[in-house]
Short mmCIF file of C-alpha atoms and ligand atoms in Angstrom, two decimals:
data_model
loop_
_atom_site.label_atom_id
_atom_site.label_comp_id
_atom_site.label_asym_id
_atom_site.label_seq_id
_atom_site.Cartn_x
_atom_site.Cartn_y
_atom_site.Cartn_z
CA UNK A 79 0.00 0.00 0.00
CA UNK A 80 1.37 3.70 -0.26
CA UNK A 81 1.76 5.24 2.74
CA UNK A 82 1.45 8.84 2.22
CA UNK A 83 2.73 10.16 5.80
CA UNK A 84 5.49 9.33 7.75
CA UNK A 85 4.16 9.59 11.27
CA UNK A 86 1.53 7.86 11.97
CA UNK A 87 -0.95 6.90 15.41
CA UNK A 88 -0.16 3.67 16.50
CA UNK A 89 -2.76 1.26 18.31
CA UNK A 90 -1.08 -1.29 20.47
CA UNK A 91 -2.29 -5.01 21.58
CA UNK A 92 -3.99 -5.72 25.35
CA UNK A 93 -2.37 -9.15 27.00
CA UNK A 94 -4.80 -10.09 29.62
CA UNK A 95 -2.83 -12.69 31.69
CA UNK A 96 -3.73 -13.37 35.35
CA UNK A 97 -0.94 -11.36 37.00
CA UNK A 98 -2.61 -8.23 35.60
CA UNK A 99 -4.08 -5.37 37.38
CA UNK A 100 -7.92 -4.54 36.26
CA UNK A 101 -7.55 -0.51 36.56
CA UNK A 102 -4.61 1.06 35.17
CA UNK A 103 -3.70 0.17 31.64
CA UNK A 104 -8.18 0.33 30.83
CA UNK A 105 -7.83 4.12 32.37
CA UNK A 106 -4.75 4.72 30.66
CA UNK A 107 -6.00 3.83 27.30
CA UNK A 108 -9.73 4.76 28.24
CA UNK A 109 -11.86 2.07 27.87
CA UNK A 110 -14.49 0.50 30.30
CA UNK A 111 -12.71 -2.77 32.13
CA UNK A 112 -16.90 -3.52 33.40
CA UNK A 113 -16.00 -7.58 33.99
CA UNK A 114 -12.83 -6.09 36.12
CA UNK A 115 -10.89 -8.73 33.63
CA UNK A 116 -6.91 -8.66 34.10
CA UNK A 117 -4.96 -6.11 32.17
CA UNK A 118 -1.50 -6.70 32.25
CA UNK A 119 0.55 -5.78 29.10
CA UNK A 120 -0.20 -3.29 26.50
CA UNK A 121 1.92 -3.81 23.47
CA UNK A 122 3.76 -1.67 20.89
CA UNK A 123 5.64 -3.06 18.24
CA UNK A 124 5.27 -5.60 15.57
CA UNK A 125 5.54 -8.75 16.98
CA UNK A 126 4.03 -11.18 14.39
CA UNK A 127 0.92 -12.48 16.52
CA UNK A 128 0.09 -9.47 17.99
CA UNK A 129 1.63 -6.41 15.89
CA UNK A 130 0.22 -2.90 16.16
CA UNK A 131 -1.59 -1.77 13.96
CA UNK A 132 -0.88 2.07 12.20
CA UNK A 133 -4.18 4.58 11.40
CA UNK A 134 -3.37 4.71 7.72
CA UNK A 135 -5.51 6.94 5.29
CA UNK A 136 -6.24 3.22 3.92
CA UNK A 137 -7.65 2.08 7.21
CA UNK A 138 -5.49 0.55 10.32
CA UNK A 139 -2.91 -1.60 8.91
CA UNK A 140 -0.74 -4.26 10.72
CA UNK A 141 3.13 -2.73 11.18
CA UNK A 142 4.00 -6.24 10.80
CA UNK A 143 2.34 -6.42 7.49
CA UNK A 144 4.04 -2.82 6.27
CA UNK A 145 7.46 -3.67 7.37
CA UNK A 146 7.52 -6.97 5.57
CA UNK A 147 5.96 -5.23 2.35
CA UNK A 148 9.18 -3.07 2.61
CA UNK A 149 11.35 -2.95 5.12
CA UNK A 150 13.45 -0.54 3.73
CA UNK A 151 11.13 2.60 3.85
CA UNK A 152 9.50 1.06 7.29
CA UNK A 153 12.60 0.25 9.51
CA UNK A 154 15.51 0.87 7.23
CA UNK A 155 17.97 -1.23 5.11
CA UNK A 156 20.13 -1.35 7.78
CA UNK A 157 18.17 -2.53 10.79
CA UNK A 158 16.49 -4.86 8.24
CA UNK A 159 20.13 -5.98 7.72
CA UNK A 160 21.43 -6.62 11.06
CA UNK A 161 18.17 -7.74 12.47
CA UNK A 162 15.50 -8.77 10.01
CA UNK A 163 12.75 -7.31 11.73
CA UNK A 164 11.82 -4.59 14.09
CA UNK A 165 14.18 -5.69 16.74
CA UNK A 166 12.63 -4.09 19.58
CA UNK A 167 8.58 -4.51 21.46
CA UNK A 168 7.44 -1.49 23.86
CA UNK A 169 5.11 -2.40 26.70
CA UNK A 170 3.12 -1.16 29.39
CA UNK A 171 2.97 -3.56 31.86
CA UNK A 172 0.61 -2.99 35.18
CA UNK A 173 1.93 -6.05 37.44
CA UNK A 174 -0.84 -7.14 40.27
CA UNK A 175 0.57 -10.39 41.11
CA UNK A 176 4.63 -11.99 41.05
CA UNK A 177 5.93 -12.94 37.59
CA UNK A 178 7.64 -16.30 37.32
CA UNK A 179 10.98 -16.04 38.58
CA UNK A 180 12.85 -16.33 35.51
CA UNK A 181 16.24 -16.11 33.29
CA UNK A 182 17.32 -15.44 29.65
CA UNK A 183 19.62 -17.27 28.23
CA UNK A 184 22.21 -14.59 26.02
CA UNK A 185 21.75 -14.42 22.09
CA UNK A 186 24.48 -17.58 21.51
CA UNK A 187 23.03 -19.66 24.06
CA UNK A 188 19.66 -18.71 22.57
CA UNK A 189 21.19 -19.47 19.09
CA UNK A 190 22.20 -23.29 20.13
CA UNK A 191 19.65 -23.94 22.59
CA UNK A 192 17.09 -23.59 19.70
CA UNK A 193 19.17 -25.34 16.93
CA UNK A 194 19.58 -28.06 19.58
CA UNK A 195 15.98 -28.42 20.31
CA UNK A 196 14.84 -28.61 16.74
CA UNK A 197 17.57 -31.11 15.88
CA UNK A 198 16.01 -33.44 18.63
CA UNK A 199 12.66 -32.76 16.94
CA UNK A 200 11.09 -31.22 19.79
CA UNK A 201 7.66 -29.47 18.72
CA UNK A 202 8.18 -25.42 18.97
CA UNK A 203 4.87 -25.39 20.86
CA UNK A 204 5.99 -28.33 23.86
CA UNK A 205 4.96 -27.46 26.61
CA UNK A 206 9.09 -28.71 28.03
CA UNK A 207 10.71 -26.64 24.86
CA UNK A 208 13.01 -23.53 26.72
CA UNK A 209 14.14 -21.86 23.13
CA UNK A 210 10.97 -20.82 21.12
CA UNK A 211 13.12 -19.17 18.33
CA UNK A 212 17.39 -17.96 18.34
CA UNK A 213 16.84 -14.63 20.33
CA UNK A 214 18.04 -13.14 23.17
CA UNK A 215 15.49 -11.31 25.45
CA UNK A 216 17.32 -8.16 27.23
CA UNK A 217 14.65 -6.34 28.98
CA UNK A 218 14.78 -2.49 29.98
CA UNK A 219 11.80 -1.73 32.34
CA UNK A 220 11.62 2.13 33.70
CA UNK A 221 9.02 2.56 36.25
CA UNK A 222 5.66 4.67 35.74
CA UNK A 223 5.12 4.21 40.06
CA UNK A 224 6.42 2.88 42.55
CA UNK A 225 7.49 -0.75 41.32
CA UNK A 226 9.17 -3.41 42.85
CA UNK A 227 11.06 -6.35 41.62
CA UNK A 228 13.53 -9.31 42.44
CA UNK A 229 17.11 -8.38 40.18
CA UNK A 230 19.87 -10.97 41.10
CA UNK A 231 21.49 -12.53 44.02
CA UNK A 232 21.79 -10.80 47.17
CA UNK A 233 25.70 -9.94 48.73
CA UNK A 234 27.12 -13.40 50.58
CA UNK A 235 26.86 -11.78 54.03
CA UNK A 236 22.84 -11.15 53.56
CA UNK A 237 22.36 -14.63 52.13
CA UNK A 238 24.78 -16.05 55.09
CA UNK A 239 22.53 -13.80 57.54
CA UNK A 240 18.77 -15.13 56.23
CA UNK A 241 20.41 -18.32 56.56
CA UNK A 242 21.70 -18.38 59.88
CA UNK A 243 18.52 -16.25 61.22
CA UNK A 244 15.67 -17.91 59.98
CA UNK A 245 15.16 -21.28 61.38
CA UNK A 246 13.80 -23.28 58.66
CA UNK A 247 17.07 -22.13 56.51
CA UNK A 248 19.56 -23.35 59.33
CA UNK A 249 20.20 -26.51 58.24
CA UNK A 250 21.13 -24.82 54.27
CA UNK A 251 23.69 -22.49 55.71
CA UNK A 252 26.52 -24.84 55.67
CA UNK A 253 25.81 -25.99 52.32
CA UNK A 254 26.35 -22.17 51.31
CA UNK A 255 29.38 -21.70 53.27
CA UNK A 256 30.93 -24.65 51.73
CA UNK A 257 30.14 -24.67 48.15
CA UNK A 258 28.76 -21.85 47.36
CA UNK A 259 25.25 -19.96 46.07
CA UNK A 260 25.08 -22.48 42.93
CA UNK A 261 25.09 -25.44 45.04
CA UNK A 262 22.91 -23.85 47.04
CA UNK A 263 20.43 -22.61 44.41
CA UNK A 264 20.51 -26.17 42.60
CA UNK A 265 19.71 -27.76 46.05
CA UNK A 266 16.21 -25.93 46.58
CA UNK A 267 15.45 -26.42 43.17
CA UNK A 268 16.42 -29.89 42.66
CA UNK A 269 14.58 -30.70 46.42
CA UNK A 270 11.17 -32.94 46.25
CA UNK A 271 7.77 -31.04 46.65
CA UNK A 272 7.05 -33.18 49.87
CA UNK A 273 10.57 -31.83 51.49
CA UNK A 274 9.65 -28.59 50.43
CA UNK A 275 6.80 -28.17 51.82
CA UNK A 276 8.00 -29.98 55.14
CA UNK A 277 10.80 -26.98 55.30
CA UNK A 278 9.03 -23.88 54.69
CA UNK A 279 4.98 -24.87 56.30
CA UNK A 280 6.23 -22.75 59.57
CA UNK A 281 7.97 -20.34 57.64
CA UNK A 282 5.12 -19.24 55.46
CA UNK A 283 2.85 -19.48 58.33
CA UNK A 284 4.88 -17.19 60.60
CA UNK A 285 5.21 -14.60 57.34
CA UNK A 286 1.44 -14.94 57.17
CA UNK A 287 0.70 -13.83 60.46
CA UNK A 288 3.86 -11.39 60.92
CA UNK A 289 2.15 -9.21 57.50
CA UNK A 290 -1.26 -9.43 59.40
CA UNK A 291 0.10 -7.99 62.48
CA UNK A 292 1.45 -5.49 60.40
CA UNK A 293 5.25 -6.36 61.15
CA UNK A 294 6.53 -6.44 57.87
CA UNK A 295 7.43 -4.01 54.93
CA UNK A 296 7.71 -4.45 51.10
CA UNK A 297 11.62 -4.83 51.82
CA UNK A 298 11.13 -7.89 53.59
CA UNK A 299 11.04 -10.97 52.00
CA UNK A 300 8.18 -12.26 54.21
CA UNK A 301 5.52 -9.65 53.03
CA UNK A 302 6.20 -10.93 49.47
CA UNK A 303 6.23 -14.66 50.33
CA UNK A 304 2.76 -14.20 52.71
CA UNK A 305 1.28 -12.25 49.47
CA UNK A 306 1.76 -15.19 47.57
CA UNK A 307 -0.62 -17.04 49.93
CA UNK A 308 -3.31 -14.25 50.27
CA UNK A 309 -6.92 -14.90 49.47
CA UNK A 310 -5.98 -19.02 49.50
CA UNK A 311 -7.81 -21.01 51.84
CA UNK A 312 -4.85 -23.34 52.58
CA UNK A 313 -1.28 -23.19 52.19
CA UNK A 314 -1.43 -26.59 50.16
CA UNK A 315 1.91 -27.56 47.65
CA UNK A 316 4.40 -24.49 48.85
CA UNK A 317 6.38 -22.74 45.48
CA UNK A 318 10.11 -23.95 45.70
CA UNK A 319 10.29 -20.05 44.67
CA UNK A 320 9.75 -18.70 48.09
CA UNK A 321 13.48 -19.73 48.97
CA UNK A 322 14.47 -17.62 45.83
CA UNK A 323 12.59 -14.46 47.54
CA UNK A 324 15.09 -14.63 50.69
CA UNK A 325 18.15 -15.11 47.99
CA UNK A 326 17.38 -12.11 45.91
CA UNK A 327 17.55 -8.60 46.54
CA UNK A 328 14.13 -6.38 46.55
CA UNK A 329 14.48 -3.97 44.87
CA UNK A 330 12.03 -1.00 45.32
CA UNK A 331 12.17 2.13 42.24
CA UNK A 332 10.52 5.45 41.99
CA UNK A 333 8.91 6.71 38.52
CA UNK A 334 11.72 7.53 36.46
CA UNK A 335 13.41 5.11 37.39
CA UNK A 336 15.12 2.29 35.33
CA UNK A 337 16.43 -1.13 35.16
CA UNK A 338 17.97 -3.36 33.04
CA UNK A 339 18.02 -7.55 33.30
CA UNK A 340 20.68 -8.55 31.40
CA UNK A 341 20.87 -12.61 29.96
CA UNK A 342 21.89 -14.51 33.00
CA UNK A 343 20.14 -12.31 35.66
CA UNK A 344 17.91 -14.23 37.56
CA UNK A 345 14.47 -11.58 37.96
CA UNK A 346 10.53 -11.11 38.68
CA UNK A 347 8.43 -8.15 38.53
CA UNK A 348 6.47 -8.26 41.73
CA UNK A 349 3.95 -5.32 41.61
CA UNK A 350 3.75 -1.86 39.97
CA UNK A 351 3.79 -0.07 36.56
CA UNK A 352 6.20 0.30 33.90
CA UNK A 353 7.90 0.76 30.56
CA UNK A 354 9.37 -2.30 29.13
CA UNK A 355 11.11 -2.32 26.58
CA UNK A 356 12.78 -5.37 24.95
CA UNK A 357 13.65 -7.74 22.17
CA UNK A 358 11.24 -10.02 19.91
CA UNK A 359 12.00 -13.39 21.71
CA UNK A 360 10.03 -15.58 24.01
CA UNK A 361 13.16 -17.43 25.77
CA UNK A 362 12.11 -17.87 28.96
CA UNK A 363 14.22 -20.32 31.50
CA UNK A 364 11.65 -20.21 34.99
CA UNK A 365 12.63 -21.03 38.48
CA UNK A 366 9.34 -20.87 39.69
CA UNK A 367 5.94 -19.59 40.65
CA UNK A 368 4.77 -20.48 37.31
CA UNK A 369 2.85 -23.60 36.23
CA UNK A 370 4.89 -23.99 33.42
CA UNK A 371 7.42 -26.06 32.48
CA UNK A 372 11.05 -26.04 34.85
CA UNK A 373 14.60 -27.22 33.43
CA UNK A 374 16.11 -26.94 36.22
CA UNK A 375 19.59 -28.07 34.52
CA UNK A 376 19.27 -25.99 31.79
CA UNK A 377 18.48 -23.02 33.97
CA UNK A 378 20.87 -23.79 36.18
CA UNK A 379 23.53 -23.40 33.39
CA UNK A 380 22.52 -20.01 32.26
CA UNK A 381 22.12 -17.97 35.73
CA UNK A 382 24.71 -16.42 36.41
CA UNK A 383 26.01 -17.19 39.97
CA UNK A 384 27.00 -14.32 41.63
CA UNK A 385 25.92 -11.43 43.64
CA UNK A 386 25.28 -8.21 42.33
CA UNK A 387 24.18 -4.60 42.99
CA UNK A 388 21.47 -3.72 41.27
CA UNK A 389 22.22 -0.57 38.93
CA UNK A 390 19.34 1.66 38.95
CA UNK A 391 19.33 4.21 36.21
CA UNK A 392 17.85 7.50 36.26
CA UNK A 393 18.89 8.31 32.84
CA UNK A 394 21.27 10.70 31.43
CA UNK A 395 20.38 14.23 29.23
CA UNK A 396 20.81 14.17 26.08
CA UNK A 397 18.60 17.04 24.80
CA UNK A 398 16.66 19.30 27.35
CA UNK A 399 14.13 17.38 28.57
CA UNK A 400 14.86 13.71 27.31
CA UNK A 401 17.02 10.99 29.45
CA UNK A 402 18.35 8.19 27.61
CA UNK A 403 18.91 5.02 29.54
CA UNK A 404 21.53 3.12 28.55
CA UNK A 405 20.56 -0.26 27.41
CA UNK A 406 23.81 -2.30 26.80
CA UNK A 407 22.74 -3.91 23.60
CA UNK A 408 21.84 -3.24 20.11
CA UNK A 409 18.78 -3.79 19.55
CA UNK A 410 17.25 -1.11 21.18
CA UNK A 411 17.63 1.99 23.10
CA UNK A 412 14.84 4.26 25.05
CA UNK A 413 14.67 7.65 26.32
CA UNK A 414 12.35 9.56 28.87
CA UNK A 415 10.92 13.35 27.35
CA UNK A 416 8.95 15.78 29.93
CA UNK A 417 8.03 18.56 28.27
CA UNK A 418 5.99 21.52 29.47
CA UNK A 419 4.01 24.14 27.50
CA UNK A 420 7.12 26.51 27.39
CA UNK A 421 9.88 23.16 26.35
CA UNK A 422 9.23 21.36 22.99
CA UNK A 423 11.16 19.10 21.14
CA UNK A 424 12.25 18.41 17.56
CA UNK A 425 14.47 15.54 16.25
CA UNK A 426 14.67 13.09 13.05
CA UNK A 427 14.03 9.31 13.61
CA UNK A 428 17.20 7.54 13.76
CA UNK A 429 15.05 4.15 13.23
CA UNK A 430 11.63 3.08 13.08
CA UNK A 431 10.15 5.33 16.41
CA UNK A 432 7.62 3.94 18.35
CA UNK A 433 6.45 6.59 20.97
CA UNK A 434 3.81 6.58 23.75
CA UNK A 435 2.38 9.62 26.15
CA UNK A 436 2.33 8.49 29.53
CA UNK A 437 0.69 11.71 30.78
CA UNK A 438 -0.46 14.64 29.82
CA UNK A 439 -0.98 15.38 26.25
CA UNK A 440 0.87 16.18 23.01
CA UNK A 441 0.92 17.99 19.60
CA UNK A 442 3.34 15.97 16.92
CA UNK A 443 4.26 18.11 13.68
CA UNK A 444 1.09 20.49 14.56
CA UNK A 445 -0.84 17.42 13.00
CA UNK A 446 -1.15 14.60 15.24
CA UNK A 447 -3.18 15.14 18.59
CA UNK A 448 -2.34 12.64 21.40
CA UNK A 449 -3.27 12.05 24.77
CA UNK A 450 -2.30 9.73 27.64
CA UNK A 451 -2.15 6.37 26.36
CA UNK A 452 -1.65 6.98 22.71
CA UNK A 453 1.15 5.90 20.80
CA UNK A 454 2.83 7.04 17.54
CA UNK A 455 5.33 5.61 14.86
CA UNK A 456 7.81 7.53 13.25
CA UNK A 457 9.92 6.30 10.02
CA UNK A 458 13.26 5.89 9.67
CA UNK A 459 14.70 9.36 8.62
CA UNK A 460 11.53 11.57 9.46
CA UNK A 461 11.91 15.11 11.20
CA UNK A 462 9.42 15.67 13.90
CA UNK A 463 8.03 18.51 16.68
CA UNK A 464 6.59 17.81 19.67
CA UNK A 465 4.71 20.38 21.18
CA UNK A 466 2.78 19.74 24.93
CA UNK A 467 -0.05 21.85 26.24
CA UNK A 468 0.96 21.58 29.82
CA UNK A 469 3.49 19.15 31.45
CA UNK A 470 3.52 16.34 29.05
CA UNK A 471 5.77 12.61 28.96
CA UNK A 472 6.25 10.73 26.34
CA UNK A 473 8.49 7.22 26.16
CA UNK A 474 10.42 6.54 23.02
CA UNK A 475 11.75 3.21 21.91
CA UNK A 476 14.34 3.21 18.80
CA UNK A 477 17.17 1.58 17.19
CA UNK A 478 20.43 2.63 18.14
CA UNK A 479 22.58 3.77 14.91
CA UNK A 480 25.98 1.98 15.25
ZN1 LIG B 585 12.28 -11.33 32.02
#
């Protein structure tokens, strides 16, 4: 088809899975949630079973559809090049309940891991697969509120201390003092259901009743671990996960600020709103609170073992008003603009733009109205102004030029 512009509105995809919150992402994109069902993810992009579709003189068209009629003019010869598709899917994500702990393996790994599995013949919809196609899956969240999250292992002296001082973990701590947090982690993971159970029932009983009495705080493991267990009528099978939750560190950020979980990091959202942004790849290795499939061996190879401090971004300036945060791959990049009535801003697409207003509301080449919750794409190569009534953010995911 010819496209005659080259900005155009963007409507994104809902994901209603379970974990979802029923409130935010229907008032940020104003519809009516009436059956209060799940809203989770809201997707931008051009992922091939859910792509975005672009208001088009013609009609709304699927991205995915434009960009494989000619990639060139939609994403550029060279991202179509290195990548052979948009390399990169926006989200906003409004996380109610714990995400599977999880791990992703790094583009290599991804690479063999999926030539491996389809040399052994093993359907790419199994329910046991781990590599659904050869990508790695970097993820860049930045938070829209308060948001919390599990982001690697914890420093040896706190995981030595959670041992020592909680009782049920006594009998672990010199297992960790001798071998080391792999052992450790393989241990839990590797343990039966019925000895897992027997070692945390008190443990997730006394968390239970310490978050009732009001004795805990989202920095404590516990409250996490007795949220888990809220609104259940009995305890039953106990997630080999909740050992995870006293290995990992918490890790609480304010709007603005960002994240990255690199392949190898072991993570889980826990509750909040956010940007993600990240690459086109469902390889997902779980360690739990999921009822999908576990490897444990496989996962076990591609955590990375060691502790680290989480490194919370809060972008740096590039232009006045817009924070890039550095995302330490290239596939994608994203940057933060707050403008107000008095601070525009003007720039030419590097890549294929994808750009969402998270709040206020915003005038794009004195053409394009948009409010919170609307998105817009922006070819490769096209100048644009952004101009906000009031105070105004927008997100904007790209391709980094190299
Ligand atoms: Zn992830």
């Amino acid at each position: 088809m010819n496209l005659t512009e080259n900005i155009y509105k963007l409507k994104g995809k809902i994901m209603h899975y379970a974990w979802g919150g029923d409130a935010f992402i229907p008032e940020f994109l104003g519809i009516d949630n009436p059956e209060h069902q799940p809203f989770a993810e809201y997707w931008m992009g051009a992922h091939p079973l859910a792509s975005s579709e672009l208001y088009t003189i013609e009609g709304q068209v699927s991205l995915y559809k434009l960009i494989k009629e000619d990639p060139s003019l939609m994403i550029s010869e060279s991202v179509f090049t290195r990548f052979g598709e948009l390399p990169y899917l926006l989200k906003v994500q409004d996380v109610k309940d714990i995400l599977s702990i999880q791990v992703h393996p790094s583009k290599t790994e991804a690479e063999k891991g999926f030539d491996r599995e389809e040399a052994a013949g093993i359907p790419i919809d199994a329910p046991y697969r781990n590599y659904k196609d050869r990508n790695h899956k970097p993820e860049m969240l930045v938070a829209l509120s308060d948001f919390w999250l599990l982001h690697g292992f914890r420093q040896k002296a706190a995981i030595e201390k959670v041992l020592e001082e909680t009782p049920e973990f006594t009998i672990l701590a010199p297992l960790f003092k001798r071998e080391g947090l792999q052992s450790l982690f393989q241990f839990v993971m590797e343990m039966e259901q019925p000895e897992v159970n027997a070692i945390l029932i008190n443990l997730v009983k006394r968390e239970i009743r310490k978050k009732n009495d009001g004795e805990l705080t989202k920095e404590m493991p516990g409250w996490w671990v007795a949220k888990l267990f809220e609104g259940k009528d009995e305890i039953g099978n106990i997630d080999r996960a909740v050992f995870s939750i006293y290995l990992f560190n918490i890790v609480n950020l304010d709007p603005g600020q960002g994240l990255f979980q690199g392949a190898g990091i072991p993570h889980a959202y826990m509750q909040g709103q956010c940007v993600e942004l990240m690459a086109n790849s469902d390889n997902v290795l779980r360690a739990g609170l999921t009822p999908k499939h576990i490897d444990v061996p496989e996962l076990i190879k591609h955590t990375h073992f060691e502790s680290i401090v989480p490194a919370v971004m809060t972008g740096e300036d590039v232009l006045p008003g817009e924070k890039i945060y550095s995302c330490p791959v290239p596939d994608f990049g994203i940057a933060k603009i707050d403008l107000t009535a008095e601070l525009g801003y003007s720039n030419t697409a590097v890549s294929l733009e994808i750009m969402v207003v998270t709040s206020g509301g915003a005038l794009v080449n004195n053409r394009l109205v948009l409010k919170r919750g609307e998105a817009f794409a922006v070819l490769p190569g096209a100048g644009y102004t952004i101009q906000a009534s009031g105070t105004c953010t927008l997100f904007k995911a790209f391709v980094p030029v190299v």
